[in-house]
């Protein structure tokens, strides 16, 4: 079952997003293994990122082996604090 992840970075900027994504996504512009969709943009309180993974396991693998280690090391120009996170199993897929 697909798995959705929403990260809200209060006060986050497009520049911080660009630096952070460059540090955690493949350099060729593709998505990380298991990630099916990625979108990001400005929101009322900062910057919001939404991703869909093919399973909860692929999200947890990406989070634990790539995302968190890089963020804990610090990413020059990247987000400076952890996001508010919402995760959910996707039970309806497709277009409205």
mmCIF file of the C-alpha atoms, coordinates in Angstrom:
data_MODEL
# 
_entry.id   MODEL 
# 
loop_
_atom_site.group_PDB 
_atom_site.id 
_atom_site.type_symbol 
_atom_site.label_atom_id 
_atom_site.label_alt_id 
_atom_site.label_comp_id 
_atom_site.label_asym_id 
_atom_site.label_entity_id 
_atom_site.label_seq_id 
_atom_site.pdbx_PDB_ins_code 
_atom_site.Cartn_x 
_atom_site.Cartn_y 
_atom_site.Cartn_z 
_atom_site.occupancy 
_atom_site.B_iso_or_equiv 
_atom_site.pdbx_formal_charge 
_atom_site.auth_seq_id 
_atom_site.auth_comp_id 
_atom_site.auth_asym_id 
_atom_site.auth_atom_id 
_atom_site.pdbx_PDB_model_num 
ATOM 1  C CA . UNK A 1 1  ? 0.000   0.000  0.000   1.00 0.00 ? 1  UNK A CA 1 
ATOM 2  C CA . UNK A 1 2  ? 1.324   3.459  -0.891  1.00 0.00 ? 2  UNK A CA 1 
ATOM 3  C CA . UNK A 1 3  ? 2.376   5.750  1.928   1.00 0.00 ? 3  UNK A CA 1 
ATOM 4  C CA . UNK A 1 4  ? 2.114   9.540  2.049   1.00 0.00 ? 4  UNK A CA 1 
ATOM 5  C CA . UNK A 1 5  ? 4.422   11.914 3.885   1.00 0.00 ? 5  UNK A CA 1 
ATOM 6  C CA . UNK A 1 6  ? 3.860   15.650 4.367   1.00 0.00 ? 6  UNK A CA 1 
ATOM 7  C CA . UNK A 1 7  ? 6.569   17.847 5.873   1.00 0.00 ? 7  UNK A CA 1 
ATOM 8  C CA . UNK A 1 8  ? 5.856   21.420 6.892   1.00 0.00 ? 8  UNK A CA 1 
ATOM 9  C CA . UNK A 1 9  ? 8.923   23.574 7.543   1.00 0.00 ? 9  UNK A CA 1 
ATOM 10 C CA . UNK A 1 10 ? 7.747   26.683 9.390   1.00 0.00 ? 10 UNK A CA 1 
ATOM 11 C CA . UNK A 1 11 ? 9.620   29.679 8.026   1.00 0.00 ? 11 UNK A CA 1 
ATOM 12 C CA . UNK A 1 12 ? 11.246  27.481 5.367   1.00 0.00 ? 12 UNK A CA 1 
ATOM 13 C CA . UNK A 1 13 ? 12.248  28.954 2.019   1.00 0.00 ? 13 UNK A CA 1 
ATOM 14 C CA . UNK A 1 14 ? 12.688  27.839 -1.575  1.00 0.00 ? 14 UNK A CA 1 
ATOM 15 C CA . UNK A 1 15 ? 16.446  28.254 -1.186  1.00 0.00 ? 15 UNK A CA 1 
ATOM 16 C CA . UNK A 1 16 ? 16.553  26.004 1.880   1.00 0.00 ? 16 UNK A CA 1 
ATOM 17 C CA . UNK A 1 17 ? 14.471  23.440 0.019   1.00 0.00 ? 17 UNK A CA 1 
ATOM 18 C CA . UNK A 1 18 ? 16.823  23.489 -2.983  1.00 0.00 ? 18 UNK A CA 1 
ATOM 19 C CA . UNK A 1 19 ? 19.872  22.931 -0.768  1.00 0.00 ? 19 UNK A CA 1 
ATOM 20 C CA . UNK A 1 20 ? 18.176  20.179 1.232   1.00 0.00 ? 20 UNK A CA 1 
ATOM 21 C CA . UNK A 1 21 ? 16.774  18.277 -1.738  1.00 0.00 ? 21 UNK A CA 1 
ATOM 22 C CA . UNK A 1 22 ? 20.154  18.396 -3.483  1.00 0.00 ? 22 UNK A CA 1 
ATOM 23 C CA . UNK A 1 23 ? 21.664  16.706 -0.426  1.00 0.00 ? 23 UNK A CA 1 
ATOM 24 C CA . UNK A 1 24 ? 19.130  13.875 -0.085  1.00 0.00 ? 24 UNK A CA 1 
ATOM 25 C CA . UNK A 1 25 ? 17.840  13.092 -3.594  1.00 0.00 ? 25 UNK A CA 1 
ATOM 26 C CA . UNK A 1 26 ? 19.840  11.450 -6.398  1.00 0.00 ? 26 UNK A CA 1 
ATOM 27 C CA . UNK A 1 27 ? 22.057  13.914 -8.291  1.00 0.00 ? 27 UNK A CA 1 
ATOM 28 C CA . UNK A 1 28 ? 20.531  12.926 -11.643 1.00 0.00 ? 28 UNK A CA 1 
ATOM 29 C CA . UNK A 1 29 ? 17.181  14.458 -10.655 1.00 0.00 ? 29 UNK A CA 1 
ATOM 30 C CA . UNK A 1 30 ? 15.403  11.133 -10.199 1.00 0.00 ? 30 UNK A CA 1 
ATOM 31 C CA . UNK A 1 31 ? 13.465  10.183 -7.097  1.00 0.00 ? 31 UNK A CA 1 
ATOM 32 C CA . UNK A 1 32 ? 14.914  8.053  -4.309  1.00 0.00 ? 32 UNK A CA 1 
ATOM 33 C CA . UNK A 1 33 ? 14.222  4.311  -4.460  1.00 0.00 ? 33 UNK A CA 1 
ATOM 34 C CA . UNK A 1 34 ? 10.593  3.619  -3.594  1.00 0.00 ? 34 UNK A CA 1 
ATOM 35 C CA . UNK A 1 35 ? 9.431   7.214  -3.964  1.00 0.00 ? 35 UNK A CA 1 
ATOM 36 C CA . UNK A 1 36 ? 6.653   7.542  -6.539  1.00 0.00 ? 36 UNK A CA 1 
ATOM 37 C CA . UNK A 1 37 ? 5.837   11.259 -6.312  1.00 0.00 ? 37 UNK A CA 1 
ATOM 38 C CA . UNK A 1 38 ? 7.356   14.419 -4.877  1.00 0.00 ? 38 UNK A CA 1 
ATOM 39 C CA . UNK A 1 39 ? 5.952   17.953 -4.775  1.00 0.00 ? 39 UNK A CA 1 
ATOM 40 C CA . UNK A 1 40 ? 6.920   21.052 -2.828  1.00 0.00 ? 40 UNK A CA 1 
ATOM 41 C CA . UNK A 1 41 ? 6.019   24.694 -2.588  1.00 0.00 ? 41 UNK A CA 1 
ATOM 42 C CA . UNK A 1 42 ? 5.466   27.724 -0.424  1.00 0.00 ? 42 UNK A CA 1 
ATOM 43 C CA . UNK A 1 43 ? 2.667   27.572 2.107   1.00 0.00 ? 43 UNK A CA 1 
ATOM 44 C CA . UNK A 1 44 ? 1.148   29.992 4.579   1.00 0.00 ? 44 UNK A CA 1 
ATOM 45 C CA . UNK A 1 45 ? 3.725   29.332 7.294   1.00 0.00 ? 45 UNK A CA 1 
ATOM 46 C CA . UNK A 1 46 ? 6.793   28.393 5.256   1.00 0.00 ? 46 UNK A CA 1 
ATOM 47 C CA . UNK A 1 47 ? 7.554   25.497 2.923   1.00 0.00 ? 47 UNK A CA 1 
ATOM 48 C CA . UNK A 1 48 ? 5.627   22.251 2.437   1.00 0.00 ? 48 UNK A CA 1 
ATOM 49 C CA . UNK A 1 49 ? 6.910   19.011 0.920   1.00 0.00 ? 49 UNK A CA 1 
ATOM 50 C CA . UNK A 1 50 ? 4.679   16.089 -0.005  1.00 0.00 ? 50 UNK A CA 1 
ATOM 51 C CA . UNK A 1 51 ? 5.936   12.679 -1.090  1.00 0.00 ? 51 UNK A CA 1 
ATOM 52 C CA . UNK A 1 52 ? 4.344   9.348  -1.896  1.00 0.00 ? 52 UNK A CA 1 
ATOM 53 C CA . UNK A 1 53 ? 6.305   6.139  -1.371  1.00 0.00 ? 53 UNK A CA 1 
ATOM 54 C CA . UNK A 1 54 ? 5.376   2.703  -2.643  1.00 0.00 ? 54 UNK A CA 1 
ATOM 55 C CA . UNK A 1 55 ? 5.185   1.470  0.972   1.00 0.00 ? 55 UNK A CA 1 
ATOM 56 C CA . UNK A 1 56 ? 5.723   2.519  4.558   1.00 0.00 ? 56 UNK A CA 1 
ATOM 57 C CA . UNK A 1 57 ? 8.887   0.395  4.525   1.00 0.00 ? 57 UNK A CA 1 
ATOM 58 C CA . UNK A 1 58 ? 10.424  2.318  1.604   1.00 0.00 ? 58 UNK A CA 1 
ATOM 59 C CA . UNK A 1 59 ? 9.667   5.625  3.383   1.00 0.00 ? 59 UNK A CA 1 
ATOM 60 C CA . UNK A 1 60 ? 11.267  4.378  6.590   1.00 0.00 ? 60 UNK A CA 1 
ATOM 61 C CA . UNK A 1 61 ? 14.326  3.119  4.704   1.00 0.00 ? 61 UNK A CA 1 
ATOM 62 C CA . UNK A 1 62 ? 14.794  6.491  2.983   1.00 0.00 ? 62 UNK A CA 1 
ATOM 63 C CA . UNK A 1 63 ? 14.167  8.377  6.227   1.00 0.00 ? 63 UNK A CA 1 
ATOM 64 C CA . UNK A 1 64 ? 16.509  6.276  8.342   1.00 0.00 ? 64 UNK A CA 1 
ATOM 65 C CA . UNK A 1 65 ? 19.359  5.689  5.892   1.00 0.00 ? 65 UNK A CA 1 
ATOM 66 C CA . UNK A 1 66 ? 19.467  8.945  3.906   1.00 0.00 ? 66 UNK A CA 1 
ATOM 67 C CA . UNK A 1 67 ? 17.224  11.779 5.094   1.00 0.00 ? 67 UNK A CA 1 
ATOM 68 C CA . UNK A 1 68 ? 17.840  11.824 8.835   1.00 0.00 ? 68 UNK A CA 1 
ATOM 69 C CA . UNK A 1 69 ? 21.588  11.155 8.725   1.00 0.00 ? 69 UNK A CA 1 
ATOM 70 C CA . UNK A 1 70 ? 22.116  14.014 6.237   1.00 0.00 ? 70 UNK A CA 1 
ATOM 71 C CA . UNK A 1 71 ? 19.894  16.429 8.148   1.00 0.00 ? 71 UNK A CA 1 
ATOM 72 C CA . UNK A 1 72 ? 21.618  15.557 11.427  1.00 0.00 ? 72 UNK A CA 1 
ATOM 73 C CA . UNK A 1 73 ? 24.995  16.284 9.808   1.00 0.00 ? 73 UNK A CA 1 
ATOM 74 C CA . UNK A 1 74 ? 23.699  19.682 8.748   1.00 0.00 ? 74 UNK A CA 1 
ATOM 75 C CA . UNK A 1 75 ? 23.110  20.795 5.189   1.00 0.00 ? 75 UNK A CA 1 
ATOM 76 C CA . UNK A 1 76 ? 24.721  24.082 4.242   1.00 0.00 ? 76 UNK A CA 1 
ATOM 77 C CA . UNK A 1 77 ? 21.926  26.469 3.296   1.00 0.00 ? 77 UNK A CA 1 
ATOM 78 C CA . UNK A 1 78 ? 19.298  23.814 4.095   1.00 0.00 ? 78 UNK A CA 1 
ATOM 79 C CA . UNK A 1 79 ? 16.460  23.657 6.585   1.00 0.00 ? 79 UNK A CA 1 
ATOM 80 C CA . UNK A 1 80 ? 17.679  24.360 10.100  1.00 0.00 ? 80 UNK A CA 1 
ATOM 81 C CA . UNK A 1 81 ? 15.003  22.598 12.134  1.00 0.00 ? 81 UNK A CA 1 
ATOM 82 C CA . UNK A 1 82 ? 12.929  19.433 11.815  1.00 0.00 ? 82 UNK A CA 1 
ATOM 83 C CA . UNK A 1 83 ? 9.550   19.691 10.093  1.00 0.00 ? 83 UNK A CA 1 
ATOM 84 C CA . UNK A 1 84 ? 6.101   19.022 11.392  1.00 0.00 ? 84 UNK A CA 1 
ATOM 85 C CA . UNK A 1 85 ? 5.362   15.614 9.899   1.00 0.00 ? 85 UNK A CA 1 
ATOM 86 C CA . UNK A 1 86 ? 2.119   13.971 8.848   1.00 0.00 ? 86 UNK A CA 1 
ATOM 87 C CA . UNK A 1 87 ? 2.168   10.402 7.493   1.00 0.00 ? 87 UNK A CA 1 
ATOM 88 C CA . UNK A 1 88 ? -0.695  8.275  6.210   1.00 0.00 ? 88 UNK A CA 1 
ATOM 89 C CA . UNK A 1 89 ? -1.531  5.104  4.321   1.00 0.00 ? 89 UNK A CA 1 
ATOM 90 C CA . UNK A 1 90 ? -2.970  5.940  0.938   1.00 0.00 ? 90 UNK A CA 1 
ATOM 91 C CA . UNK A 1 91 ? -6.204  4.044  0.423   1.00 0.00 ? 91 UNK A CA 1 
ATOM 92 C CA . UNK A 1 92 ? -7.456  5.912  -2.652  1.00 0.00 ? 92 UNK A CA 1 
ATOM 93 C CA . UNK A 1 93 ? -5.228  6.492  -5.659  1.00 0.00 ? 93 UNK A CA 1 
ATOM 94 C CA . UNK A 1 94 ? -6.022  7.980  -8.999  1.00 0.00 ? 94 UNK A CA 1 
ATOM 95 C CA . UNK A 1 95 ? -7.401  11.131 -10.426 1.00 0.00 ? 95 UNK A CA 1 
ATOM 96 C CA . UNK A 1 96 ? -10.531 12.898 -9.315  1.00 0.00 ? 96 UNK A CA 1 
# 
